[in-house]
CSV table of C-alpha atoms in Angstrom, one decimal:
chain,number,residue,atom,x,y,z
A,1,UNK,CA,-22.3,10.7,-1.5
A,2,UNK,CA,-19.7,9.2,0.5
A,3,UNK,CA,-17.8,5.8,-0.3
A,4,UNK,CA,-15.3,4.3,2.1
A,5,UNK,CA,-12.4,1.6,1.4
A,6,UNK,CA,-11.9,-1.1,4.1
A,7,UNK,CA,-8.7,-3.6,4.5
A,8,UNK,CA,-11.5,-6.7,5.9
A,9,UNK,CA,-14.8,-6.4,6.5
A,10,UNK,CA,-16.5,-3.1,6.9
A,11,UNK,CA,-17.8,-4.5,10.3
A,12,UNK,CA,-14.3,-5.5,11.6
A,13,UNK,CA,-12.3,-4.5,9.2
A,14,UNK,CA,-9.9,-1.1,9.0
A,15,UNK,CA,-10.8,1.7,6.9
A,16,UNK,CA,-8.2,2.9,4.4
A,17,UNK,CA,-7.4,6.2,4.2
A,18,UNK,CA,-10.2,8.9,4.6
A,19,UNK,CA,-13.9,8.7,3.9
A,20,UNK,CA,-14.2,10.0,-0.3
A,21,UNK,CA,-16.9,11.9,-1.9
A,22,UNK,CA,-18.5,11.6,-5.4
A,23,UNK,CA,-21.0,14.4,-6.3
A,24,UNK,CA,-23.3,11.8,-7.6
A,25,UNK,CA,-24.4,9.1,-9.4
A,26,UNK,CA,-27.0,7.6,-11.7
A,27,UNK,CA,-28.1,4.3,-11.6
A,28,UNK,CA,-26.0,1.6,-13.7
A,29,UNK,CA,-23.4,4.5,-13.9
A,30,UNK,CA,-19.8,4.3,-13.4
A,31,UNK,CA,-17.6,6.4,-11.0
A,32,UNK,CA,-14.0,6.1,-10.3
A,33,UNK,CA,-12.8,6.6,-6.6
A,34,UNK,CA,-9.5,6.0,-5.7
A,35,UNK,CA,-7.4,6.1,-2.2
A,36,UNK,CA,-3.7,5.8,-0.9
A,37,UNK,CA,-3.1,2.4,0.9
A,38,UNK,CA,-0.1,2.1,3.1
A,39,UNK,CA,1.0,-1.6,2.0
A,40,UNK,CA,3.3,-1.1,4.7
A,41,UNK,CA,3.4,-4.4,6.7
A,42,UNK,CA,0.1,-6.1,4.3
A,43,UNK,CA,1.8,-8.5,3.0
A,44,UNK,CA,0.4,-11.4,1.2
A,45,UNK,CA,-4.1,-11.7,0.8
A,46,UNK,CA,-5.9,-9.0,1.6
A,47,UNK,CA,-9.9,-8.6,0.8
A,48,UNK,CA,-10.2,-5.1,0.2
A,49,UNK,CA,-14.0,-3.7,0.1
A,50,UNK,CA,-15.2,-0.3,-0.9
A,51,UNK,CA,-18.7,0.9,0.2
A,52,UNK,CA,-20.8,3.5,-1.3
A,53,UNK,CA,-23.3,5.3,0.8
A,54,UNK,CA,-22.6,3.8,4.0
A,55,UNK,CA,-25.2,5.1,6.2
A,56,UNK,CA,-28.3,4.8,3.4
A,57,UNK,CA,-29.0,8.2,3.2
A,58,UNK,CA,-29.6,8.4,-0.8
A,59,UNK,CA,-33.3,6.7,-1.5
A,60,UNK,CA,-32.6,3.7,-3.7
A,61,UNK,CA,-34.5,0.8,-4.6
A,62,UNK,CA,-31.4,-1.7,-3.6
A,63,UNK,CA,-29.7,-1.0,-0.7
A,64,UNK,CA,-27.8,-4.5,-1.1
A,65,UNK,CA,-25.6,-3.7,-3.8
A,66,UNK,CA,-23.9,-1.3,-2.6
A,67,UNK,CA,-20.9,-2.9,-1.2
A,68,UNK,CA,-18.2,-4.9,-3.3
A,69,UNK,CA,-14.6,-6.6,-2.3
A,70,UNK,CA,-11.6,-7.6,-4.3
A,71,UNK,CA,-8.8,-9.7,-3.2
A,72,UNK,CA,-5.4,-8.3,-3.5
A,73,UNK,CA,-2.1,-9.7,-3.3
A,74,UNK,CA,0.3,-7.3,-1.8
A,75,UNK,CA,4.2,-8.7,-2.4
A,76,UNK,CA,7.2,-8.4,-0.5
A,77,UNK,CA,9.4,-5.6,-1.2
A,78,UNK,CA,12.9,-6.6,-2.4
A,79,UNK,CA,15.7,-3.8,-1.6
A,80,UNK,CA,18.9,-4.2,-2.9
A,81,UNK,CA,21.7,-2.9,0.0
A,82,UNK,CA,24.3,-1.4,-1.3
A,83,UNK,CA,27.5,-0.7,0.8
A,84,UNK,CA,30.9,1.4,0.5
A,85,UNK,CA,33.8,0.3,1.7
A,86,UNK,CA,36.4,2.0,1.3
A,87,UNK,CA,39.7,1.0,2.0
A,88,UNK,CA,43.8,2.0,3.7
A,89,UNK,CA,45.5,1.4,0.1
A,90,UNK,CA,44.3,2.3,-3.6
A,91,UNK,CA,46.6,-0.7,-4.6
A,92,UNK,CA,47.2,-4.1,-3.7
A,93,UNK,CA,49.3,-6.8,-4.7
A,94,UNK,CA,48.0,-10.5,-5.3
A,95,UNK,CA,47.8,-12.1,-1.2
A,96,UNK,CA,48.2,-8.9,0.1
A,97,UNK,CA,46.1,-8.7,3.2
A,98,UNK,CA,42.9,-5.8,2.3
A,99,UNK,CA,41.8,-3.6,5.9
A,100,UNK,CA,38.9,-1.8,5.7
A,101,UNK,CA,38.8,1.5,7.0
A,102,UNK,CA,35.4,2.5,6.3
A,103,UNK,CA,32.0,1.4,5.2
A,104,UNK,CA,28.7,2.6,5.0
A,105,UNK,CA,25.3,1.5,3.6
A,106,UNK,CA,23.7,3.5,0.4
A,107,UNK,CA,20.4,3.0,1.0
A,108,UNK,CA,18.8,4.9,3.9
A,109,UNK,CA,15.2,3.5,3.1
A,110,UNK,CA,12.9,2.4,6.7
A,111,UNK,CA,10.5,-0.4,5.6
């Protein structure tokens, strides 16, 4: 049986990740399906919906509840940017003037 995960809507929204598969399911039973979301660039509310059985090809007798949405706050991500700097003298003497001579950032991370 197939069960897909929208961002929105299933009508408008984007689907998350690819469709999933449980073997199957009894009525008033439980399954657990999960799938990677890119948070990338979601920031803040999103409505998340998972639907099971999307084109109605297993004979129930409700159809209707086979959708179901959960809001979700995604938060910003916080990086702490390091730098090195390193430096023409290992010592210094108080109001001695400091040049840099090199610096470079610690964190190599694309967000």
């Amino acid at each position: 049986m197939k069960v897909q995960f929208y961002d929105g809507d299933p009508i408008n929204g984007t689907q998350i990740w690819e469709n999933q598969t449980i073997a199957s399911i009894n009525a008033s039973e439980n399954k657990t399906v999960s799938v990677f979301w890119n948070t990338t660039g979601e920031g803040g509310d999103n409505i998340i919906w998972v639907v099971v059985d999307p084109s109605n090809s297993i004979k129930e007798s409700n159809e209707e509840n086979n959708k179901a949405k959960k809001s979700i706050f995604v938060g910003a991500l916080n990086i702490l940017h390091i730098l090195q700097a390193k430096t023409d003298k290992n010592v210094y003497f108080e109001g001695e003037e400091v040049h840099r001579k090199k610096c470079k950032s610690l964190v190599k991370q694309n967000i």
